Each structure stands twice: as C-alpha cells, then as structure tokens.
mmCIF file of C-alpha atoms and ligand atoms in Angstrom:
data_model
loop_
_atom_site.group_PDB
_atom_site.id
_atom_site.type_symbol
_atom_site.label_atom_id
_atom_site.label_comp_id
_atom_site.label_asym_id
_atom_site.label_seq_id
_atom_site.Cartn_x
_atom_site.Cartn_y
_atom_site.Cartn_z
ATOM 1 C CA UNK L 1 0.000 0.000 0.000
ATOM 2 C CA UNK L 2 1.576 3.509 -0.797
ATOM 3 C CA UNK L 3 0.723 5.986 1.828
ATOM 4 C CA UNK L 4 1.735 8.729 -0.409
ATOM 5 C CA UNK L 5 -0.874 8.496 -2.416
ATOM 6 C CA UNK L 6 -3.541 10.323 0.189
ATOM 7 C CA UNK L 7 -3.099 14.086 -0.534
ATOM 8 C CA UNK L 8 -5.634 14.618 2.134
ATOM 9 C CA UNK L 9 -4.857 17.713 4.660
ATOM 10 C CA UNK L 10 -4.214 16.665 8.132
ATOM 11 C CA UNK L 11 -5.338 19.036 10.974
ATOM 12 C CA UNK L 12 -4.143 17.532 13.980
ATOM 13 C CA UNK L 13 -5.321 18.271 17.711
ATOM 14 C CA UNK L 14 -3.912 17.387 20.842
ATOM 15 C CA UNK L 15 -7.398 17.660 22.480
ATOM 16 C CA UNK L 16 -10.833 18.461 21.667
ATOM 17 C CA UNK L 17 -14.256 17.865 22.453
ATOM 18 C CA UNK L 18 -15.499 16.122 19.358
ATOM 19 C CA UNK L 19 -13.796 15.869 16.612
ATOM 20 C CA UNK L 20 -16.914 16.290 14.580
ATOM 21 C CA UNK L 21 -17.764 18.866 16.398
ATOM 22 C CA UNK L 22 -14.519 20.954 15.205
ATOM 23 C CA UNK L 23 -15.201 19.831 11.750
ATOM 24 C CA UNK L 24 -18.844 20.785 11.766
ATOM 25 C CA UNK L 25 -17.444 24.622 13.218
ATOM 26 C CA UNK L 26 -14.933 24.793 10.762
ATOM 27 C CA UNK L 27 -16.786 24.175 7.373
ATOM 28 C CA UNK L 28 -19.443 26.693 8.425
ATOM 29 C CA UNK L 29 -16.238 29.308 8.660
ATOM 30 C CA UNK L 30 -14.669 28.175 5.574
ATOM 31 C CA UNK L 31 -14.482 25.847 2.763
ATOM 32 C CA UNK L 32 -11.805 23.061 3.428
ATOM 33 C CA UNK L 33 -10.618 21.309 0.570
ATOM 34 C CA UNK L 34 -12.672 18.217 0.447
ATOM 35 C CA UNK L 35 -10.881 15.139 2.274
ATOM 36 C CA UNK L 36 -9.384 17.376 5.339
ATOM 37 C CA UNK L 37 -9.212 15.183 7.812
ATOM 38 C CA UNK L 38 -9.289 16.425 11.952
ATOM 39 C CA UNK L 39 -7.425 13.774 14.262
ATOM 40 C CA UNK L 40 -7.074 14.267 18.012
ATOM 41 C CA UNK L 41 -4.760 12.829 20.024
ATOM 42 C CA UNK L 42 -7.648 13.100 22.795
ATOM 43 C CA UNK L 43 -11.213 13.618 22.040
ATOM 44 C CA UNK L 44 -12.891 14.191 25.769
ATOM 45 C CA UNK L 45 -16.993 14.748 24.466
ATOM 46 C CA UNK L 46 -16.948 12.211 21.823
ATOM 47 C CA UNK L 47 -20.193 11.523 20.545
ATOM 48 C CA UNK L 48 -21.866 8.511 18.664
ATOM 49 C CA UNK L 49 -25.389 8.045 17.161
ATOM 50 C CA UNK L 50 -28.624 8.071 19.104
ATOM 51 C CA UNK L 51 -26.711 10.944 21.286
ATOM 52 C CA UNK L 52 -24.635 7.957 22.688
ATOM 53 C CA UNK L 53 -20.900 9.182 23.998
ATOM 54 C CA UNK L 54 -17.914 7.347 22.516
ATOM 55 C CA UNK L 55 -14.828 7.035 24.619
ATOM 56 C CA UNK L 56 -11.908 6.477 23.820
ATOM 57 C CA UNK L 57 -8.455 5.947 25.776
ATOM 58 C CA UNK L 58 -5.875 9.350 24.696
ATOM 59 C CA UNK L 59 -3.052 8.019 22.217
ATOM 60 C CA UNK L 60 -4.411 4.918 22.104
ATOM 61 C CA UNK L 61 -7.666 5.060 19.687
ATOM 62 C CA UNK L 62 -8.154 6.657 16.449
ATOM 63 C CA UNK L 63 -10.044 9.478 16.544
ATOM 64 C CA UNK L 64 -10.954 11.570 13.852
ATOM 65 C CA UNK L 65 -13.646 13.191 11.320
ATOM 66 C CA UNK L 66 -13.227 13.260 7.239
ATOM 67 C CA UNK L 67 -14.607 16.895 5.735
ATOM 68 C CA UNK L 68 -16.089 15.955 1.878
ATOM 69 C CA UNK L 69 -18.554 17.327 -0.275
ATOM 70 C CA UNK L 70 -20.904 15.028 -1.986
ATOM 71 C CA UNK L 71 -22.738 17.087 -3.993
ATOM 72 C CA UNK L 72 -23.504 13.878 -6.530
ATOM 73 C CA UNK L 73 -25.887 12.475 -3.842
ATOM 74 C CA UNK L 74 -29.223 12.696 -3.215
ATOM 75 C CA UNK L 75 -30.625 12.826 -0.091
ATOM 76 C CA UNK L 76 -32.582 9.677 -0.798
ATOM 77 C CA UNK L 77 -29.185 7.844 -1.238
ATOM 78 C CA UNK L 78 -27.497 9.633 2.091
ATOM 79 C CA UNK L 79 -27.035 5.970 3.178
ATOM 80 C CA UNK L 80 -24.237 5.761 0.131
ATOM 81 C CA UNK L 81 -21.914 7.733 2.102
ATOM 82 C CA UNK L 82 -22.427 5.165 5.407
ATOM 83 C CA UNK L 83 -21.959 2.066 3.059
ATOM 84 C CA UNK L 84 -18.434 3.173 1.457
ATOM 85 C CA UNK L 85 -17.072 4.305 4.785
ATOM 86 C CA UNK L 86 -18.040 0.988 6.019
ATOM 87 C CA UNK L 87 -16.985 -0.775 3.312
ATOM 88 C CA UNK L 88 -13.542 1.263 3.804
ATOM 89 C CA UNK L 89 -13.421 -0.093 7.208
ATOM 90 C CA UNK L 90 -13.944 -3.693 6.686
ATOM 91 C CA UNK L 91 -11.677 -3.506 3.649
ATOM 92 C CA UNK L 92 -8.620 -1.935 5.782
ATOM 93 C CA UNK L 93 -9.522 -4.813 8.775
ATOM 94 C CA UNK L 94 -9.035 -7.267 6.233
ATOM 95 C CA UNK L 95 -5.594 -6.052 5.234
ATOM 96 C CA UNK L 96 -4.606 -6.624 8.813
ATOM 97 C CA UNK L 97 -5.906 -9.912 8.537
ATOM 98 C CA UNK L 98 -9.125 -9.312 10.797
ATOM 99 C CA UNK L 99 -12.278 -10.073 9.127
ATOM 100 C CA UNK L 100 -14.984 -7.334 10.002
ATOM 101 C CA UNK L 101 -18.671 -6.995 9.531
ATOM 102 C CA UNK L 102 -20.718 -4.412 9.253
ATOM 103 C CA UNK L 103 -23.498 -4.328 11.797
ATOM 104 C CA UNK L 104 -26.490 -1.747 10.770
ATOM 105 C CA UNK L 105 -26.288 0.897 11.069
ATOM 106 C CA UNK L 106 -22.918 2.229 11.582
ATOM 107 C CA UNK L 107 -20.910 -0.222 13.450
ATOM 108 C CA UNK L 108 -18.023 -2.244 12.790
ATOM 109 C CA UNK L 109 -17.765 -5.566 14.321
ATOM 110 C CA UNK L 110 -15.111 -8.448 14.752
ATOM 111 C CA UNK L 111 -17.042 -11.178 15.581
ATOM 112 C CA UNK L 112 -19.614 -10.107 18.168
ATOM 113 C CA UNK L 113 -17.647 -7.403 19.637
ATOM 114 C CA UNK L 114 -17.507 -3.683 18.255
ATOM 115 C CA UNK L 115 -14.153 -2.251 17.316
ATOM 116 C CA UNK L 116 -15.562 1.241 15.222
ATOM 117 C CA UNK L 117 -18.057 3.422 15.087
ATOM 118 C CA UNK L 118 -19.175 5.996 12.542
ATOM 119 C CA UNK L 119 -21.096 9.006 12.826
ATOM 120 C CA UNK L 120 -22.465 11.051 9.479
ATOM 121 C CA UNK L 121 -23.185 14.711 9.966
ATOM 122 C CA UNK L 122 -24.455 15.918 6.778
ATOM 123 C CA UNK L 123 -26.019 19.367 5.636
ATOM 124 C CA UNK L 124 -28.655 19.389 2.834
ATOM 125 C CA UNK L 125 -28.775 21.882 -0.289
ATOM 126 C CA UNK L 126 -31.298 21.587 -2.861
ATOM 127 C CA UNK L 127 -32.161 17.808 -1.927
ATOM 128 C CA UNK L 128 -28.111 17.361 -2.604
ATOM 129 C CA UNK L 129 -25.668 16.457 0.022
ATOM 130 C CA UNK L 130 -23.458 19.819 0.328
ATOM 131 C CA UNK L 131 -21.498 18.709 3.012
ATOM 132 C CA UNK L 132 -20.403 15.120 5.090
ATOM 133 C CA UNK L 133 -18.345 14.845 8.439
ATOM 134 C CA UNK L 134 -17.644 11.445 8.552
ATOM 135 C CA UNK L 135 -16.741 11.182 12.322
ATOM 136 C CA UNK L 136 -14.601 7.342 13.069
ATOM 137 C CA UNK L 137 -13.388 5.826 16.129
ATOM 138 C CA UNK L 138 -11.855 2.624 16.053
ATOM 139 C CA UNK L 139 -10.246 1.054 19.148
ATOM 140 C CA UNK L 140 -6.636 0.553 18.264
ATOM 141 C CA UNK L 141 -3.763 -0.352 21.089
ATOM 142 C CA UNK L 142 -6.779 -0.212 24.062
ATOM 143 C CA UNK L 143 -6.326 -3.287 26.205
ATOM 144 C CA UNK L 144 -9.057 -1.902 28.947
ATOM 145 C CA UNK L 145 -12.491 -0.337 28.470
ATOM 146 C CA UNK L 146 -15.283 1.514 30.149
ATOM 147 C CA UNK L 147 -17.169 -1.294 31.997
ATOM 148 C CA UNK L 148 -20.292 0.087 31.210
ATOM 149 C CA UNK L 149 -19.494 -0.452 27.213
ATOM 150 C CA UNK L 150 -21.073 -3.903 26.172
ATOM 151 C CA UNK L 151 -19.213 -5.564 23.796
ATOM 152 C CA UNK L 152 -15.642 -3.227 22.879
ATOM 153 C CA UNK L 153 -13.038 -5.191 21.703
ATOM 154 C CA UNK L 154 -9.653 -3.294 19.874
ATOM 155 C CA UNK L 155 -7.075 -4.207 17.662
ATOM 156 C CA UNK L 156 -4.430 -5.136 19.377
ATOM 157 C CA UNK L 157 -6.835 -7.457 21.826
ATOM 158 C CA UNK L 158 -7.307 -9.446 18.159
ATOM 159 C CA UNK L 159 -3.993 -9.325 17.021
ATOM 160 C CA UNK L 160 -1.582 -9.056 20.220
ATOM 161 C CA UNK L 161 0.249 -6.438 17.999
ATOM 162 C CA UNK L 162 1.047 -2.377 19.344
ATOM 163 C CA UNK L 163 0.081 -0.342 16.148
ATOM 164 C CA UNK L 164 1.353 3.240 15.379
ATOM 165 C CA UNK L 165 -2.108 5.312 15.442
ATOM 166 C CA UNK L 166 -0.640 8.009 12.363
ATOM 167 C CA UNK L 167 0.199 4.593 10.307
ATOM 168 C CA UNK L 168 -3.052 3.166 10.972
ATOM 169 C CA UNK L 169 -4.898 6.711 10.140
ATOM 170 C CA UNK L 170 -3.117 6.758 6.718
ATOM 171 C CA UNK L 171 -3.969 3.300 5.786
ATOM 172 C CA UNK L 172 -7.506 3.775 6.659
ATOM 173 C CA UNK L 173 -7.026 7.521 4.775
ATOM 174 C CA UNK L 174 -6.085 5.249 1.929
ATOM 175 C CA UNK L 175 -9.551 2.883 2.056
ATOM 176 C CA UNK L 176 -11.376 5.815 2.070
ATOM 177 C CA UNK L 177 -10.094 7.627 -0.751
ATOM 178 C CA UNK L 178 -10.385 4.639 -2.940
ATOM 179 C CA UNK L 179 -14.274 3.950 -1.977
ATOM 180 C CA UNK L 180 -14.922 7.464 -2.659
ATOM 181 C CA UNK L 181 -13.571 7.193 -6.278
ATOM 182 C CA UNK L 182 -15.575 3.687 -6.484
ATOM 183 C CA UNK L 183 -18.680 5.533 -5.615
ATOM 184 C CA UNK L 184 -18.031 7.647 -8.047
ATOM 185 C CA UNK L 185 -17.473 5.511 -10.531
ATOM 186 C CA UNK L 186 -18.932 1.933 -9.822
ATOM 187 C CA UNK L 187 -22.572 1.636 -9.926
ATOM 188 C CA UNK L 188 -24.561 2.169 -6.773
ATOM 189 C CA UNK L 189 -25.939 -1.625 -7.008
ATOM 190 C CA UNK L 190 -22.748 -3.234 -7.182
ATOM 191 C CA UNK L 191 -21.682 -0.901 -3.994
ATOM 192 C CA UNK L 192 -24.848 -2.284 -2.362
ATOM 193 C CA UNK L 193 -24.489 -5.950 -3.177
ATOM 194 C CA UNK L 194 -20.689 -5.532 -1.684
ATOM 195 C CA UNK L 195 -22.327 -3.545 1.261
ATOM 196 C CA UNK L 196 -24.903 -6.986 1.749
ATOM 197 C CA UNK L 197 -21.821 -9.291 1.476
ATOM 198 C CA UNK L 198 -20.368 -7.550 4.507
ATOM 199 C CA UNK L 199 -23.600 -7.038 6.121
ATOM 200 C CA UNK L 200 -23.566 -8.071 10.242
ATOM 201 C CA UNK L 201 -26.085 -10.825 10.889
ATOM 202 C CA UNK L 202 -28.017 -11.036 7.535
ATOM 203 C CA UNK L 203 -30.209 -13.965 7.179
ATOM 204 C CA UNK L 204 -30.072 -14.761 10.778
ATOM 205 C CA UNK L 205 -32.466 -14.116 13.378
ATOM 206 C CA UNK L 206 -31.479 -11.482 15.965
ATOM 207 C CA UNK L 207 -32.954 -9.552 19.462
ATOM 208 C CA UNK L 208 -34.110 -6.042 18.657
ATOM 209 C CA UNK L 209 -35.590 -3.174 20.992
ATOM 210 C CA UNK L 210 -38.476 -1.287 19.299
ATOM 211 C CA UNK L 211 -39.184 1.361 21.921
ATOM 212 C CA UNK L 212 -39.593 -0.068 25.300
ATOM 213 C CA UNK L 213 -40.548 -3.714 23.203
ATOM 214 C CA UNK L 214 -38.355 -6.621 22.182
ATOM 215 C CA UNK L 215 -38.967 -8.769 19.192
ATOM 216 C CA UNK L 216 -37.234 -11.119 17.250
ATOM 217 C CA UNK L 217 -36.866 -10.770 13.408
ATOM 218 C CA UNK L 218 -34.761 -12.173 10.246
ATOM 219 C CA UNK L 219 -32.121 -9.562 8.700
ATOM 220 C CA UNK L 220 -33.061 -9.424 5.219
ATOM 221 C CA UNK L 221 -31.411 -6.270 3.920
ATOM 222 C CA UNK L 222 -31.068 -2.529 3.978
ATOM 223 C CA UNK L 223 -33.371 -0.371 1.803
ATOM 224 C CA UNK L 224 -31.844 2.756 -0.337
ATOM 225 C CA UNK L 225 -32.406 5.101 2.102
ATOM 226 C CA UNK L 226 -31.198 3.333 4.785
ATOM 227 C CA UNK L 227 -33.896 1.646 6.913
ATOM 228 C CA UNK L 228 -33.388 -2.190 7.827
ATOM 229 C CA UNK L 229 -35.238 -4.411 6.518
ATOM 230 C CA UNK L 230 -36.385 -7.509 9.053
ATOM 231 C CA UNK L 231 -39.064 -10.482 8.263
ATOM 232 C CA UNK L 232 -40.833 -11.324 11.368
ATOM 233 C CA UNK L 233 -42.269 -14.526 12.545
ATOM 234 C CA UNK L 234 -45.380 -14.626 10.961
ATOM 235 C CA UNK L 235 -43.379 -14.152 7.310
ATOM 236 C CA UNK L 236 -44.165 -10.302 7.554
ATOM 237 C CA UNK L 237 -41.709 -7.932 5.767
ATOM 238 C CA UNK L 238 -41.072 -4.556 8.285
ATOM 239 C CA UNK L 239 -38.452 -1.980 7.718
ATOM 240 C CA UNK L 240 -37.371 0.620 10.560
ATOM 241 C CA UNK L 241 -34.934 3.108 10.413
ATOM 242 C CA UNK L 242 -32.047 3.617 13.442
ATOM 243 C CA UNK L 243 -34.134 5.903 15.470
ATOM 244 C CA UNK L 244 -37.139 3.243 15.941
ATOM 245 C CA UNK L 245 -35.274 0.198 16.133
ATOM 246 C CA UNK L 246 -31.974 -1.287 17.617
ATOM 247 C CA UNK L 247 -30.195 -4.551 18.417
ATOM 248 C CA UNK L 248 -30.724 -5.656 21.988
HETATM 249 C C1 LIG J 301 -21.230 5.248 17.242
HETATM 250 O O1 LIG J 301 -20.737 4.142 17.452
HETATM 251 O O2 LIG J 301 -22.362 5.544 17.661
HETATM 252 C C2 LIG J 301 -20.448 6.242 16.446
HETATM 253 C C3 LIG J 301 -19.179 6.645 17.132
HETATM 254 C C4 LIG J 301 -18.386 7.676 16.341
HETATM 255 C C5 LIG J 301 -17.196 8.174 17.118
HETATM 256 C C6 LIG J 301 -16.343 9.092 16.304
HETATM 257 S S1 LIG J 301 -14.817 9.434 17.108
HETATM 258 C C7 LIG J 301 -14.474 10.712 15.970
HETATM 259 C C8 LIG J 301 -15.777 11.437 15.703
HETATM 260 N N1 LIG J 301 -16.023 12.471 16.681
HETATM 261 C C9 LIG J 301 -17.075 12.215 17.454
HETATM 262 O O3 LIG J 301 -17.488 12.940 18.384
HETATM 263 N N2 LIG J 301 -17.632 11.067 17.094
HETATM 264 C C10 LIG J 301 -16.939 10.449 15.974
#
C-alpha cells in the first residue's frame, strides 16, 4: 500500500471535544478542501449516534472526522456515504488480517464485539448532500475499556500487535479515498451488493428493541435510504430506520 498516495490535509489536535464537532465549526467558517481530515490525540466529548458518547483511551484510539462534499448524492441515497465508509473499514480490517462486519447501522464488528463506530453529519442543499463529516473511532492499542461499554473489543486485543495510530490513520485515509472514487465511478448496485456481502447478521435471526418492546426478526437487507429491513415470525416484511429500532 503507498501511503503517499492520500493528498488529504491533516489538521491535527492534541485535544478536543469532538472531533466532529470541530469539523462541523470549521466548514461553516470556511471551505476546506474536500478530504481534510481532523485527528485528536484526545477527544474528551466524543459523541456517537442516538446521542450515545464514545470514549476512547488518549493516544491509544483513532479518533478523527473526514470533511467531503458530496454534492452527486441525493438525499434519498445519504445511506451511500455510510456504506463506502463501512466498506472502507472492513476492507482496511481485512488487510490486517481481521475479518470485520458491518453491523447496521454504523458499526463495525469483529465477531460479536464492536471495534468502530461511525457518525455522518451531513447538511442538505437543494435535496443534494453539500457537506459530510464522517466522524470514526476505532479502538486501536486499548487493552481496557469503560465497563459500562457492552461488547468493545480493539485491535491489538485481536492481534496481540502495538500499532502506530498516524500509520493506521493513513492506511484507513487510503480505504477511504479509494471507496470514494468507487462511488463515483462503480454503480450504486454493485456498492450495495458488496455492502450486503459484509452485512452483520443477515439472514439470521437477531434480538431487537423497538421502543420499550423486544422482538425477534430475520435480517433481510437494507433499503436505499437506509432503513433495515427484518421479516418477522409470521413471514411479515417490516423496515425501521435507526431511530425506531436497535439490536438488543
Ligand atoms: C457510534 O458508534 O455511535 C459512532 C461513534 C463515532 C465516534 C467518532 S470518534 C471521531 C468522531 N467524533 C465524534 O465525536 N464522534 C466520531
């Protein structure tokens, strides 16, 4: 792999709140060139989807947010954006000889243990996407978590290896770059049959929370726009999207 080939700028930050947060600030104050990237060394307020907080230990976890502007997508096909980033990280797992899945909506798993999360920030103009921070945290050298985390595993707990965090951030610099070009270029089906292959779970029967409810239902897919698509006992076909449903 030949790290020269990301020309993305680097902003790096010894401590923040969130890197998305800094991201988010920044493009309002000025127009980055697309692919800036914000790392920090510490991130202190991280923050994941369904206002969850992500921790993460300083120096040891890879923090950081990726500025682009998609203006090629529709916000009907916003989901594109979490498929190739996903896709990105499974693809840069794999190089390290870690098979990952990719467990709807925007988790990364090793087996059934979490090592990244993703959080899309997106602004809307004229039904386009004008702007994407693509926020990432992936548990790199961490050998102890937060006990109240369920399932966290990291890297180095797979591998037994210590991994240089700027090495690792260029190599998964380099996974994103390329899925951006393939989405670009490829044709959104083929992107979504790859995103299927990869998908967490799917035809097997899993635990979800619907609200203060628990049911059980088949993984069948992921519709365009996102939503999951589950058949339930009785054969019924349901699809939900992140904020009504959830795996328990
Ligand atoms: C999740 O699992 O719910 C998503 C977690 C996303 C965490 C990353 S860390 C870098 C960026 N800055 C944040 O505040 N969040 C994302």
């Amino acid at each position: 792999m030949d790290i020269a080939t990301n020309n993305n700028q680097i902003i790096k930050l010894e401590s923040i709140d969130s890197t998305n947060n800094y991201a988010n600030k920044l493009i309002k104050e000025q127009r980055v060139k697309s692919g800036t990237v914000i790392w920090a060394n510490e991130q202190y307020k991280g923050r994941g989807i369904r206002n969850n907080q992500w921790d993460s230990e300083t120096g040891k976890s890879l923090t950081f947010s990726i500025i682009l502007y998609p203006d090629f997508i529709n916000i009907d096909d916003h989901f594109l954006i979490s498929k190739f980033v996903s896709l990105a990280l499974t693809d840069f797992l794999e190089k390290e000889n870690v098979e990952a899945t990719i467990k709807w909506p925007n988790d990364i798993y090793v087996g059934d243990k979490k090592i990244a999360g993703i959080l899309i920030e997106n602004t809307i103009m004229k039904s386009k996407i004008a702007t994407s921070v693509i926020g990432i945290g992936i548990n790199i050298n961490q050998q102890k978590f937060n006990e109240n985390l369920p399932n966290p595993v990291s890297l180095t707990q797979i591998t037994g290896k210590a991994y240089d965090i700027e090495e690792i951030l260029h190599k998964i610099l380099y996974h994103i770059n390329y899925w951006y070009n393939e989405i670009k270029s490829a044709t959104w089906d083929d992107i979504f049959t790859w995103y299927l292959e990869k998908l967490y779970n799917l035809n097997y029967k899993s635990k979800f929370k619907v609200g203060d409810k628990y049911m059980y239902g088949k993984v069948i897919g992921v519709t365009k726009i996102g939503h999951l698509i589950l058949e339930i006992d009785d054969g019924k076909i349901m699809t939900f999207s992140y904020k009504e449903i959830e795996y328990a």
